[in-house]
Amino acid sequence: LPLWLPSAIAEKGRHCDLKLSEIEWKLRQAQANEALEQLRQQLRLKSHLVTFKKEWITGQRANTRSQTIIKAVQAKIDATAEKYSTARTALGALAIPLAKLDWGDQYPVLNRDDIRCMAEGLEETGNLSEGRRLLSVSWIWKAQGAAGITQSGHGSGELQEGKCMLVQTGIYTNIPLYTVMRIEWCKARARANRWAEEVELLSEEMRRVLAFLTWQAAWWTTQASRRTDLGLVEMEGVIAYAHRQAAICLAMRRSFEALWSRLG
């Protein structure tokens, strides 16, 4: 005979003792939290293995062995994700009889796109601002317990003192994960400031190009009358060439002004 837990009974639309449901609720919460922590650990391990393979592994035999290890880690990631989904389904069945209203915010649906490393996918958001890029970090890295954060928004003493393994540029570093989130924010802010500076530099470069073309057109105009030791025919040729070069500079200036005026 199968052992029916309160969540399975609730899915059938039948009533179960609330004390038993509360006990399973705590069990499923622990199962979901444990699954998320294992998922983060496996993702960090996979990130390290992929980086190590890319930078250090050469040769067909070594690449095949490395790829086999990565596939084994990926299998564990898939199994852990399924474990979390199972726990969440049970929590959803128990939430109604136990009148749990905000459980879905603490345990969101785990989609396939959410199962990724902290920095994975940021390179695909180049057209977004740095703030939006930070928001693209998967929720599993910002969930309760991921960075020593409790429901009150502060890390508990036990979690703050604990260390977690993080892959940073392919190297394991014993630093708290919430510290890494701060590092990622600082790096994003530095990139945003650098890009703002690049925009200012580009605007100044465009202004200087227009000023240079104006000056060069005037310079070619003055060159038309500098030679006084030439004959009439040669003099006409020099004047025509100088004015032609001046006209080219002015045409380039008008073309650049028309193109850059669209940039605001």
PDB file of N, CA, C and O in Angstrom, residues 209-245:
ATOM      1  N   VAL A 209      35.819  66.709 -34.595  1.00  0.00           N
ATOM      2  CA  VAL A 209      35.870  66.367 -36.021  1.00  0.00           C
ATOM      3  C   VAL A 209      35.243  67.474 -36.859  1.00  0.00           C
ATOM      4  O   VAL A 209      35.792  67.888 -37.895  1.00  0.00           O
ATOM      5  N   LEU A 210      34.090  67.967 -36.431  1.00  0.00           N
ATOM      6  CA  LEU A 210      33.436  69.052 -37.164  1.00  0.00           C
ATOM      7  C   LEU A 210      34.287  70.318 -37.152  1.00  0.00           C
ATOM      8  O   LEU A 210      34.426  70.997 -38.184  1.00  0.00           O
ATOM      9  N   ALA A 211      34.885  70.626 -36.021  1.00  0.00           N
ATOM     10  CA  ALA A 211      35.747  71.811 -35.941  1.00  0.00           C
ATOM     11  C   ALA A 211      36.977  71.654 -36.827  1.00  0.00           C
ATOM     12  O   ALA A 211      37.411  72.617 -37.489  1.00  0.00           O
ATOM     13  N   PHE A 212      37.550  70.452 -36.858  1.00  0.00           N
ATOM     14  CA  PHE A 212      38.730  70.232 -37.690  1.00  0.00           C
ATOM     15  C   PHE A 212      38.403  70.371 -39.172  1.00  0.00           C
ATOM     16  O   PHE A 212      39.179  70.968 -39.944  1.00  0.00           O
ATOM     17  N   LEU A 213      37.260  69.805 -39.608  1.00  0.00           N
ATOM     18  CA  LEU A 213      36.890  69.911 -41.020  1.00  0.00           C
ATOM     19  C   LEU A 213      36.645  71.364 -41.415  1.00  0.00           C
ATOM     20  O   LEU A 213      36.990  71.779 -42.533  1.00  0.00           O
ATOM     21  N   THR A 214      36.050  72.151 -40.518  1.00  0.00           N
ATOM     22  CA  THR A 214      35.857  73.582 -40.796  1.00  0.00           C
ATOM     23  C   THR A 214      37.199  74.295 -40.938  1.00  0.00           C
ATOM     24  O   THR A 214      37.420  75.093 -41.868  1.00  0.00           O
ATOM     25  N   TRP A 215      38.119  73.985 -40.018  1.00  0.00           N
ATOM     26  CA  TRP A 215      39.446  74.602 -40.098  1.00  0.00           C
ATOM     27  C   TRP A 215      40.189  74.165 -41.354  1.00  0.00           C
ATOM     28  O   TRP A 215      40.834  74.966 -42.021  1.00  0.00           O
ATOM     29  N   GLN A 216      40.097  72.878 -41.710  1.00  0.00           N
ATOM     30  CA  GLN A 216      40.823  72.389 -42.873  1.00  0.00           C
ATOM     31  C   GLN A 216      40.279  72.978 -44.169  1.00  0.00           C
ATOM     32  O   GLN A 216      41.057  73.265 -45.100  1.00  0.00           O
ATOM     33  N   ALA A 217      38.971  73.190 -44.235  1.00  0.00           N
ATOM     34  CA  ALA A 217      38.400  73.835 -45.423  1.00  0.00           C
ATOM     35  C   ALA A 217      38.930  75.260 -45.560  1.00  0.00           C
ATOM     36  O   ALA A 217      39.290  75.702 -46.665  1.00  0.00           O
ATOM     37  N   ALA A 218      38.979  75.985 -44.458  1.00  0.00           N
ATOM     38  CA  ALA A 218      39.530  77.350 -44.499  1.00  0.00           C
ATOM     39  C   ALA A 218      41.012  77.328 -44.855  1.00  0.00           C
ATOM     40  O   ALA A 218      41.515  78.203 -45.581  1.00  0.00           O
ATOM     41  N   TRP A 219      41.738  76.312 -44.364  1.00  0.00           N
ATOM     42  CA  TRP A 219      43.170  76.216 -44.668  1.00  0.00           C
ATOM     43  C   TRP A 219      43.414  75.977 -46.138  1.00  0.00           C
ATOM     44  O   TRP A 219      44.289  76.593 -46.756  1.00  0.00           O
ATOM     45  N   TRP A 220      42.630  75.106 -46.772  1.00  0.00           N
ATOM     46  CA  TRP A 220      42.767  74.871 -48.201  1.00  0.00           C
ATOM     47  C   TRP A 220      42.430  76.127 -48.996  1.00  0.00           C
ATOM     48  O   TRP A 220      43.053  76.396 -50.034  1.00  0.00           O
ATOM     49  N   THR A 221      41.481  76.896 -48.533  1.00  0.00           N
ATOM     50  CA  THR A 221      41.129  78.137 -49.233  1.00  0.00           C
ATOM     51  C   THR A 221      42.304  79.112 -49.225  1.00  0.00           C
ATOM     52  O   THR A 221      42.588  79.784 -50.229  1.00  0.00           O
ATOM     53  N   THR A 222      43.012  79.189 -48.097  1.00  0.00           N
ATOM     54  CA  THR A 222      44.170  80.100 -48.029  1.00  0.00           C
ATOM     55  C   THR A 222      45.336  79.592 -48.874  1.00  0.00           C
ATOM     56  O   THR A 222      46.173  80.399 -49.324  1.00  0.00           O
ATOM     57  N   GLN A 223      45.405  78.290 -49.111  1.00  0.00           N
ATOM     58  CA  GLN A 223      46.500  77.766 -49.925  1.00  0.00           C
ATOM     59  C   GLN A 223      46.363  78.105 -51.397  1.00  0.00           C
ATOM     60  O   GLN A 223      47.336  78.021 -52.152  1.00  0.00           O
ATOM     61  N   ALA A 224      45.170  78.499 -51.791  1.00  0.00           N
ATOM     62  CA  ALA A 224      44.946  78.782 -53.213  1.00  0.00           C
ATOM     63  C   ALA A 224      45.780  79.961 -53.715  1.00  0.00           C
ATOM     64  O   ALA A 224      46.176  80.010 -54.882  1.00  0.00           O
ATOM     65  N   SER A 225      46.078  80.908 -52.845  1.00  0.00           N
ATOM     66  CA  SER A 225      46.794  82.127 -53.287  1.00  0.00           C
ATOM     67  C   SER A 225      48.216  82.214 -52.734  1.00  0.00           C
ATOM     68  O   SER A 225      48.827  83.284 -52.787  1.00  0.00           O
ATOM     69  N   ARG A 226      48.745  81.139 -52.244  1.00  0.00           N
ATOM     70  CA  ARG A 226      50.084  81.171 -51.658  1.00  0.00           C
ATOM     71  C   ARG A 226      51.183  81.129 -52.709  1.00  0.00           C
ATOM     72  O   ARG A 226      52.243  81.730 -52.529  1.00  0.00           O
ATOM     73  N   ARG A 227      50.956  80.423 -53.805  1.00  0.00           N
ATOM     74  CA  ARG A 227      51.985  80.313 -54.835  1.00  0.00           C
ATOM     75  C   ARG A 227      51.904  81.514 -55.769  1.00  0.00           C
ATOM     76  O   ARG A 227      50.891  81.757 -56.410  1.00  0.00           O
ATOM     77  N   THR A 228      52.999  82.240 -55.857  1.00  0.00           N
ATOM     78  CA  THR A 228      53.067  83.425 -56.745  1.00  0.00           C
ATOM     79  C   THR A 228      54.114  83.266 -57.835  1.00  0.00           C
ATOM     80  O   THR A 228      54.295  84.178 -58.650  1.00  0.00           O
ATOM     81  N   ASP A 229      54.782  82.121 -57.859  1.00  0.00           N
ATOM     82  CA  ASP A 229      55.853  81.914 -58.832  1.00  0.00           C
ATOM     83  C   ASP A 229      55.429  81.018 -59.977  1.00  0.00           C
ATOM     84  O   ASP A 229      56.271  80.462 -60.693  1.00  0.00           O
ATOM     85  N   LEU A 230      54.119  80.832 -60.170  1.00  0.00           N
ATOM     86  CA  LEU A 230      53.614  79.950 -61.195  1.00  0.00           C
ATOM     87  C   LEU A 230      53.033  80.749 -62.353  1.00  0.00           C
ATOM     88  O   LEU A 230      52.652  81.913 -62.208  1.00  0.00           O
ATOM     89  N   GLY A 231      52.928  80.053 -63.468  1.00  0.00           N
ATOM     90  CA  GLY A 231      52.297  80.672 -64.609  1.00  0.00           C
ATOM     91  C   GLY A 231      50.787  80.727 -64.456  1.00  0.00           C
ATOM     92  O   GLY A 231      50.217  80.192 -63.504  1.00  0.00           O
ATOM     93  N   LEU A 232      50.140  81.340 -65.435  1.00  0.00           N
ATOM     94  CA  LEU A 232      48.694  81.526 -65.338  1.00  0.00           C
ATOM     95  C   LEU A 232      47.965  80.192 -65.336  1.00  0.00           C
ATOM     96  O   LEU A 232      47.056  79.974 -64.534  1.00  0.00           O
ATOM     97  N   VAL A 233      48.393  79.283 -66.238  1.00  0.00           N
ATOM     98  CA  VAL A 233      47.704  77.997 -66.330  1.00  0.00           C
ATOM     99  C   VAL A 233      47.914  77.183 -65.050  1.00  0.00           C
ATOM    100  O   VAL A 233      46.979  76.602 -64.500  1.00  0.00           O
ATOM    101  N   GLU A 234      49.192  77.122 -64.583  1.00  0.00           N
ATOM    102  CA  GLU A 234      49.468  76.375 -63.355  1.00  0.00           C
ATOM    103  C   GLU A 234      48.752  76.973 -62.154  1.00  0.00           C
ATOM    104  O   GLU A 234      48.270  76.253 -61.266  1.00  0.00           O
ATOM    105  N   MET A 235      48.673  78.306 -62.150  1.00  0.00           N
ATOM    106  CA  MET A 235      48.004  78.975 -61.030  1.00  0.00           C
ATOM    107  C   MET A 235      46.518  78.630 -60.979  1.00  0.00           C
ATOM    108  O   MET A 235      45.953  78.412 -59.910  1.00  0.00           O
ATOM    109  N   GLU A 236      45.899  78.563 -62.154  1.00  0.00           N
ATOM    110  CA  GLU A 236      44.479  78.196 -62.194  1.00  0.00           C
ATOM    111  C   GLU A 236      44.281  76.763 -61.673  1.00  0.00           C
ATOM    112  O   GLU A 236      43.308  76.468 -60.981  1.00  0.00           O
ATOM    113  N   GLY A 237      45.225  75.872 -62.022  1.00  0.00           N
ATOM    114  CA  GLY A 237      45.128  74.496 -61.545  1.00  0.00           C
ATOM    115  C   GLY A 237      45.283  74.399 -60.034  1.00  0.00           C
ATOM    116  O   GLY A 237      44.551  73.649 -59.360  1.00  0.00           O
ATOM    117  N   VAL A 238      46.237  75.159 -59.466  1.00  0.00           N
ATOM    118  CA  VAL A 238      46.429  75.150 -58.017  1.00  0.00           C
ATOM    119  C   VAL A 238      45.191  75.678 -57.298  1.00  0.00           C
ATOM    120  O   VAL A 238      44.731  75.123 -56.288  1.00  0.00           O
ATOM    121  N   ILE A 239      44.634  76.769 -57.815  1.00  0.00           N
ATOM    122  CA  ILE A 239      43.443  77.361 -57.182  1.00  0.00           C
ATOM    123  C   ILE A 239      42.261  76.394 -57.242  1.00  0.00           C
ATOM    124  O   ILE A 239      41.530  76.192 -56.267  1.00  0.00           O
ATOM    125  N   ALA A 240      42.093  75.753 -58.408  1.00  0.00           N
ATOM    126  CA  ALA A 240      40.975  74.806 -58.552  1.00  0.00           C
ATOM    127  C   ALA A 240      41.141  73.618 -57.600  1.00  0.00           C
ATOM    128  O   ALA A 240      40.172  73.167 -56.968  1.00  0.00           O
ATOM    129  N   TYR A 241      42.358  73.117 -57.471  1.00  0.00           N
ATOM    130  CA  TYR A 241      42.603  71.975 -56.575  1.00  0.00           C
ATOM    131  C   TYR A 241      42.345  72.352 -55.117  1.00  0.00           C
ATOM    132  O   TYR A 241      41.726  71.582 -54.370  1.00  0.00           O
ATOM    133  N   ALA A 242      42.829  73.543 -54.722  1.00  0.00           N
ATOM    134  CA  ALA A 242      42.642  73.968 -53.335  1.00  0.00           C
ATOM    135  C   ALA A 242      41.166  74.142 -53.008  1.00  0.00           C
ATOM    136  O   ALA A 242      40.691  73.695 -51.947  1.00  0.00           O
ATOM    137  N   HIS A 243      40.425  74.762 -53.910  1.00  0.00           N
ATOM    138  CA  HIS A 243      38.986  74.952 -53.646  1.00  0.00           C
ATOM    139  C   HIS A 243      38.236  73.619 -53.670  1.00  0.00           C
ATOM    140  O   HIS A 243      37.242  73.448 -52.946  1.00  0.00           O
ATOM    141  N   ARG A 244      38.709  72.701 -54.513  1.00  0.00           N
ATOM    142  CA  ARG A 244      38.071  71.377 -54.542  1.00  0.00           C
ATOM    143  C   ARG A 244      38.265  70.662 -53.208  1.00  0.00           C
ATOM    144  O   ARG A 244      37.328  70.061 -52.666  1.00  0.00           O
ATOM    145  N   GLN A 245      39.473  70.716 -52.644  1.00  0.00           N
ATOM    146  CA  GLN A 245      39.726  70.103 -51.345  1.00  0.00           C
ATOM    147  C   GLN A 245      38.908  70.768 -50.240  1.00  0.00           C
ATOM    148  O   GLN A 245      38.392  70.095 -49.330  1.00  0.00           O
TER     149      GLN A 245
END
